PDB file of C-alpha atoms in Angstrom:
ATOM      1  CA  UNK A   1      98.731  94.271  89.262  1.00 89.00           C
ATOM      2  CA  UNK A   2      98.807  96.046  92.780  1.00 92.00           C
ATOM      3  CA  UNK A   3     101.617  95.839  95.338  1.00 93.00           C
ATOM      4  CA  UNK A   4     100.263  95.178  98.936  1.00 95.00           C
ATOM      5  CA  UNK A   5     102.253  95.661 101.992  1.00 94.00           C
ATOM      6  CA  UNK A   6     101.492  93.073 104.680  1.00 93.00           C
ATOM      7  CA  UNK A   7     101.866  93.948 108.547  1.00 94.00           C
ATOM      8  CA  UNK A   8     100.967  91.587 111.567  1.00 93.00           C
ATOM      9  CA  UNK A   9      99.884  92.761 114.810  1.00 92.00           C
ATOM     10  CA  UNK A  10     102.369  93.503 117.677  1.00 93.00           C
ATOM     11  CA  UNK A  11     103.546  90.582 119.483  1.00 88.00           C
ATOM     12  CA  UNK A  12     102.910  88.050 116.634  1.00 87.00           C
ATOM     13  CA  UNK A  13     105.279  86.064 114.642  1.00 84.00           C
ATOM     14  CA  UNK A  14     104.723  84.580 111.103  1.00 83.00           C
ATOM     15  CA  UNK A  15     106.003  81.200 112.483  1.00 80.00           C
ATOM     16  CA  UNK A  16     103.368  81.055 115.234  1.00 80.00           C
ATOM     17  CA  UNK A  17     100.554  83.104 113.751  1.00 82.00           C
ATOM     18  CA  UNK A  18      97.228  81.899 114.875  1.00 83.00           C
ATOM     19  CA  UNK A  19      93.637  82.648 113.599  1.00 86.00           C
ATOM     20  CA  UNK A  20      93.234  85.693 115.642  1.00 85.00           C
ATOM     21  CA  UNK A  21      96.461  87.465 114.533  1.00 86.00           C
ATOM     22  CA  UNK A  22      95.614  86.402 110.862  1.00 88.00           C
ATOM     23  CA  UNK A  23      92.160  88.197 111.115  1.00 91.00           C
ATOM     24  CA  UNK A  24      94.033  91.209 112.467  1.00 92.00           C
ATOM     25  CA  UNK A  25      96.742  91.412 109.681  1.00 94.00           C
ATOM     26  CA  UNK A  26      96.812  94.382 107.584  1.00 94.00           C
ATOM     27  CA  UNK A  27      97.182  94.693 103.863  1.00 96.00           C
ATOM     28  CA  UNK A  28      97.877  98.201 102.523  1.00 96.00           C
ATOM     29  CA  UNK A  29      97.987  98.751  98.934  1.00 95.00           C
ATOM     30  CA  UNK A  30     100.785 100.869  97.518  1.00 94.00           C
ATOM     31  CA  UNK A  31      99.901 103.727  95.469  1.00 93.00           C
ATOM     32  CA  UNK A  32      97.716 106.866  95.253  1.00 95.00           C
ATOM     33  CA  UNK A  33      94.839 106.960  97.648  1.00 95.00           C
ATOM     34  CA  UNK A  34      91.647 108.914  96.034  1.00 96.00           C
ATOM     35  CA  UNK A  35      90.036 108.653  99.437  1.00 95.00           C
ATOM     36  CA  UNK A  36      92.804 110.389 101.018  1.00 95.00           C
ATOM     37  CA  UNK A  37      92.877 113.039  98.355  1.00 95.00           C
ATOM     38  CA  UNK A  38      89.144 113.631  98.531  1.00 95.00           C
ATOM     39  CA  UNK A  39      88.380 113.294 102.249  1.00 95.00           C
ATOM     40  CA  UNK A  40      91.911 113.801 103.903  1.00 94.00           C
ATOM     41  CA  UNK A  41      90.803 114.843 107.351  1.00 95.00           C
ATOM     42  CA  UNK A  42      88.304 111.943 107.851  1.00 96.00           C
ATOM     43  CA  UNK A  43      90.700 109.463 106.258  1.00 96.00           C
ATOM     44  CA  UNK A  44      93.421 110.603 108.645  1.00 96.00           C
ATOM     45  CA  UNK A  45      90.849 110.227 111.711  1.00 96.00           C
ATOM     46  CA  UNK A  46      89.458 106.914 110.604  1.00 96.00           C
ATOM     47  CA  UNK A  47      92.996 105.488 110.406  1.00 95.00           C
ATOM     48  CA  UNK A  48      93.826 106.925 113.629  1.00 95.00           C
ATOM     49  CA  UNK A  49      96.952 108.746 112.301  1.00 95.00           C
ATOM     50  CA  UNK A  50      97.253 111.516 114.946  1.00 95.00           C
ATOM     51  CA  UNK A  51     100.921 112.422 114.430  1.00 95.00           C
ATOM     52  CA  UNK A  52     100.221 112.748 110.681  1.00 96.00           C
ATOM     53  CA  UNK A  53      97.123 114.620 111.106  1.00 96.00           C
ATOM     54  CA  UNK A  54      98.986 117.114 113.399  1.00 97.00           C
ATOM     55  CA  UNK A  55     101.830 117.582 110.957  1.00 95.00           C
ATOM     56  CA  UNK A  56      99.245 117.824 107.967  1.00 96.00           C
ATOM     57  CA  UNK A  57      97.312 120.667 109.727  1.00 95.00           C
ATOM     58  CA  UNK A  58     100.539 122.393 110.748  1.00 96.00           C
ATOM     59  CA  UNK A  59     101.900 122.154 107.210  1.00 94.00           C
ATOM     60  CA  UNK A  60      98.526 123.278 105.530  1.00 93.00           C
ATOM     61  CA  UNK A  61      98.448 126.219 107.957  1.00 94.00           C
ATOM     62  CA  UNK A  62     101.932 127.308 107.372  1.00 93.00           C
ATOM     63  CA  UNK A  63     101.543 126.877 103.425  1.00 91.00           C
ATOM     64  CA  UNK A  64      98.199 128.867 103.526  1.00 89.00           C
ATOM     65  CA  UNK A  65      99.869 131.692 105.531  1.00 90.00           C
ATOM     66  CA  UNK A  66     102.959 131.819 103.279  1.00 89.00           C
ATOM     67  CA  UNK A  67     100.890 131.662  99.993  1.00 88.00           C
ATOM     68  CA  UNK A  68      98.606 134.506 101.171  1.00 85.00           C
ATOM     69  CA  UNK A  69     101.525 136.840 100.944  1.00 86.00           C
ATOM     70  CA  UNK A  70     101.830 136.032  97.305  1.00 85.00           C
ATOM     71  CA  UNK A  71      98.059 136.390  96.697  1.00 83.00           C
ATOM     72  CA  UNK A  72      95.940 135.676  93.628  1.00 84.00           C
ATOM     73  CA  UNK A  73      95.110 131.954  93.159  1.00 87.00           C
ATOM     74  CA  UNK A  74      98.419 130.703  94.942  1.00 87.00           C
ATOM     75  CA  UNK A  75      96.741 129.878  98.261  1.00 86.00           C
ATOM     76  CA  UNK A  76      94.270 127.409  96.378  1.00 87.00           C
ATOM     77  CA  UNK A  77      97.153 126.183  94.179  1.00 90.00           C
ATOM     78  CA  UNK A  78      99.426 125.406  97.292  1.00 89.00           C
ATOM     79  CA  UNK A  79      96.729 123.461  99.069  1.00 91.00           C
ATOM     80  CA  UNK A  80      95.756 121.382  95.914  1.00 93.00           C
ATOM     81  CA  UNK A  81      99.453 120.542  95.697  1.00 93.00           C
ATOM     82  CA  UNK A  82      99.694 119.634  99.451  1.00 94.00           C
ATOM     83  CA  UNK A  83      96.680 117.402  99.062  1.00 94.00           C
ATOM     84  CA  UNK A  84      97.925 115.648  95.909  1.00 96.00           C
ATOM     85  CA  UNK A  85     101.297 115.013  97.578  1.00 95.00           C
ATOM     86  CA  UNK A  86      99.626 113.768 100.678  1.00 96.00           C
ATOM     87  CA  UNK A  87      97.394 111.354  98.627  1.00 96.00           C
ATOM     88  CA  UNK A  88     100.775 109.930  97.132  1.00 96.00           C
ATOM     89  CA  UNK A  89     102.104 109.347 100.497  1.00 95.00           C
ATOM     90  CA  UNK A  90      99.102 108.602 102.481  1.00 96.00           C
ATOM     91  CA  UNK A  91      99.386 104.894 102.487  1.00 96.00           C
ATOM     92  CA  UNK A  92     103.126 104.858 103.284  1.00 94.00           C
ATOM     93  CA  UNK A  93     102.543 107.276 106.145  1.00 95.00           C
ATOM     94  CA  UNK A  94      99.705 104.726 107.316  1.00 96.00           C
ATOM     95  CA  UNK A  95     102.286 101.814 107.228  1.00 95.00           C
ATOM     96  CA  UNK A  96     104.819 103.911 109.239  1.00 94.00           C
ATOM     97  CA  UNK A  97     102.408 104.569 111.813  1.00 95.00           C
ATOM     98  CA  UNK A  98     101.417 101.062 112.319  1.00 95.00           C
ATOM     99  CA  UNK A  99     105.055 100.161 112.501  1.00 94.00           C
ATOM    100  CA  UNK A 100     105.658 102.784 115.175  1.00 94.00           C
ATOM    101  CA  UNK A 101     102.840 101.154 117.254  1.00 94.00           C
ATOM    102  CA  UNK A 102     104.599  97.830 117.092  1.00 93.00           C
ATOM    103  CA  UNK A 103     103.109  96.399 113.866  1.00 93.00           C
ATOM    104  CA  UNK A 104     105.501  94.142 111.949  1.00 92.00           C
ATOM    105  CA  UNK A 105     106.064  94.489 108.151  1.00 93.00           C
ATOM    106  CA  UNK A 106     106.458  90.893 107.016  1.00 91.00           C
ATOM    107  CA  UNK A 107     105.842  90.663 103.215  1.00 91.00           C
ATOM    108  CA  UNK A 108     105.044  92.390 100.038  1.00 92.00           C
ATOM    109  CA  UNK A 109     102.530  90.659  97.739  1.00 93.00           C
ATOM    110  CA  UNK A 110     101.724  91.363  94.045  1.00 93.00           C
ATOM    111  CA  UNK A 111      97.887  90.697  93.237  1.00 92.00           C
ATOM    112  CA  UNK A 112      94.956  92.025  91.208  1.00 93.00           C
ATOM    113  CA  UNK A 113      92.884  92.971  94.360  1.00 93.00           C
ATOM    114  CA  UNK A 114      93.002  92.639  98.141  1.00 93.00           C
ATOM    115  CA  UNK A 115      91.337  89.146  98.408  1.00 93.00           C
ATOM    116  CA  UNK A 116      93.949  87.652  95.945  1.00 94.00           C
ATOM    117  CA  UNK A 117      96.760  89.229  97.969  1.00 93.00           C
ATOM    118  CA  UNK A 118      95.268  87.722 101.200  1.00 92.00           C
ATOM    119  CA  UNK A 119      94.980  84.369  99.556  1.00 93.00           C
ATOM    120  CA  UNK A 120      98.775  84.400  98.371  1.00 93.00           C
ATOM    121  CA  UNK A 121     100.081  85.584 101.541  1.00 92.00           C
ATOM    122  CA  UNK A 122      98.207  83.136 103.539  1.00 91.00           C
ATOM    123  CA  UNK A 123      99.029  80.254 101.329  1.00 90.00           C
ATOM    124  CA  UNK A 124     102.624  81.032 101.421  1.00 89.00           C
ATOM    125  CA  UNK A 125     102.423  81.419 105.140  1.00 88.00           C
ATOM    126  CA  UNK A 126     100.685  78.242 105.670  1.00 87.00           C
ATOM    127  CA  UNK A 127     103.448  76.509 103.613  1.00 86.00           C
ATOM    128  CA  UNK A 128     106.060  78.163 105.483  1.00 83.00           C
ATOM    129  CA  UNK A 129     104.588  77.187 108.744  1.00 83.00           C
ATOM    130  CA  UNK A 130     104.081  73.572 107.635  1.00 84.00           C
ATOM    131  CA  UNK A 131     107.814  73.353 106.736  1.00 81.00           C
ATOM    132  CA  UNK A 132     108.915  74.936 109.866  1.00 78.00           C
ATOM    133  CA  UNK A 133     106.851  72.199 111.742  1.00 79.00           C
ATOM    134  CA  UNK A 134     108.413  69.447 109.680  1.00 80.00           C
ATOM    135  CA  UNK A 135     111.865  70.748 110.203  1.00 80.00           C
ATOM    136  CA  UNK A 136     111.338  70.648 113.926  1.00 79.00           C
ATOM    137  CA  UNK A 137     109.821  67.025 113.735  1.00 79.00           C
ATOM    138  CA  UNK A 138     113.080  66.026 111.909  1.00 72.00           C
ATOM    139  CA  UNK A 139     111.429  65.948 108.458  1.00 55.00           C
ATOM    140  CA  UNK A 140     112.629  67.451 105.152  1.00 54.00           C
ATOM    141  CA  UNK A 141     114.164  70.980 104.476  1.00 53.00           C
ATOM    142  CA  UNK A 142     111.904  73.530 103.099  1.00 50.00           C
ATOM    143  CA  UNK A 143     110.794  73.330  99.495  1.00 53.00           C
ATOM    144  CA  UNK A 144     112.164  76.086  97.221  1.00 52.00           C
ATOM    145  CA  UNK A 145     108.353  76.865  96.045  1.00 53.00           C
ATOM    146  CA  UNK A 146     107.527  77.972  99.552  1.00 49.00           C
ATOM    147  CA  UNK A 147     109.894  80.958 100.419  1.00 50.00           C
ATOM    148  CA  UNK A 148     109.307  82.382 103.984  1.00 51.00           C
ATOM    149  CA  UNK A 149     106.921  85.291 104.299  1.00 52.00           C
ATOM    150  CA  UNK A 150     109.582  87.645 105.387  1.00 50.00           C
ATOM    151  CA  UNK A 151     113.273  87.954 104.230  1.00 50.00           C
ATOM    152  CA  UNK A 152     115.209  89.861 106.797  1.00 48.00           C
ATOM    153  CA  UNK A 153     116.170  93.340 105.458  1.00 45.00           C
ATOM    154  CA  UNK A 154     114.196  93.070 102.247  1.00 46.00           C
ATOM    155  CA  UNK A 155     112.185  95.037 100.869  1.00 53.00           C
ATOM    156  CA  UNK A 156     112.300  97.901 103.517  1.00 52.00           C
ATOM    157  CA  UNK A 157     114.015 100.608 101.463  1.00 52.00           C
ATOM    158  CA  UNK A 158     117.038 102.161 103.181  1.00 50.00           C
ATOM    159  CA  UNK A 159     119.661 104.852 102.567  1.00 52.00           C
ATOM    160  CA  UNK A 160     122.471 103.749 104.431  1.00 54.00           C
ATOM    161  CA  UNK A 161     121.517 102.795 107.778  1.00 56.00           C
ATOM    162  CA  UNK A 162     118.218 104.904 107.694  1.00 56.00           C
ATOM    163  CA  UNK A 163     114.695 103.601 106.676  1.00 56.00           C
ATOM    164  CA  UNK A 164     113.073 105.409 103.848  1.00 57.00           C
ATOM    165  CA  UNK A 165     109.427 106.707 104.824  1.00 57.00           C
ATOM    166  CA  UNK A 166     107.897 108.050 101.959  1.00 58.00           C
ATOM    167  CA  UNK A 167     109.871 111.034 100.540  1.00 58.00           C
ATOM    168  CA  UNK A 168     111.655 111.340 103.986  1.00 52.00           C
ATOM    169  CA  UNK A 169     114.148 109.324 105.863  1.00 50.00           C
ATOM    170  CA  UNK A 170     113.244 108.088 109.371  1.00 53.00           C
ATOM    171  CA  UNK A 171     115.535 106.828 112.130  1.00 52.00           C
ATOM    172  CA  UNK A 172     116.234 103.055 112.038  1.00 48.00           C
ATOM    173  CA  UNK A 173     114.798 101.230 115.002  1.00 52.00           C
ATOM    174  CA  UNK A 174     116.292  98.003 116.137  1.00 49.00           C
TER     175      UNK A 174
END
């Protein structure tokens, strides 16, 4: 089973989400990215991760220069290590970049593949929206089998008041 992080476009809300926002919803699979390992620069360009690209290039250049002083196979080993570390953190950095652009992290979905993750999320979202409309119309309370797609404060990892981004801590934005 894979874990998918669900982000909705800026300005949209799970309670009032329409078809256009649903089509723009992003599902990011958690874990290692082979494409980010094998095609790092094109992956960064396609995902439009400009700040991450800049940091990656500066880190790669600094690592290359520092490892040249050691000599031997060290420059190649250092760059391979940087590429592997980046491949582990690439999807988390993509999510972080989208959140900086105003996208909202709303759910975590466990599924075999992306299509199943989409089905599970949108089924749960539709049930939540239906129950919210029933509540407004004076209907019954939400059923326990249809939890809301987002529980405030969960599962965004935190250390104290700081959000955890990959292996680093990012400032908390309210």
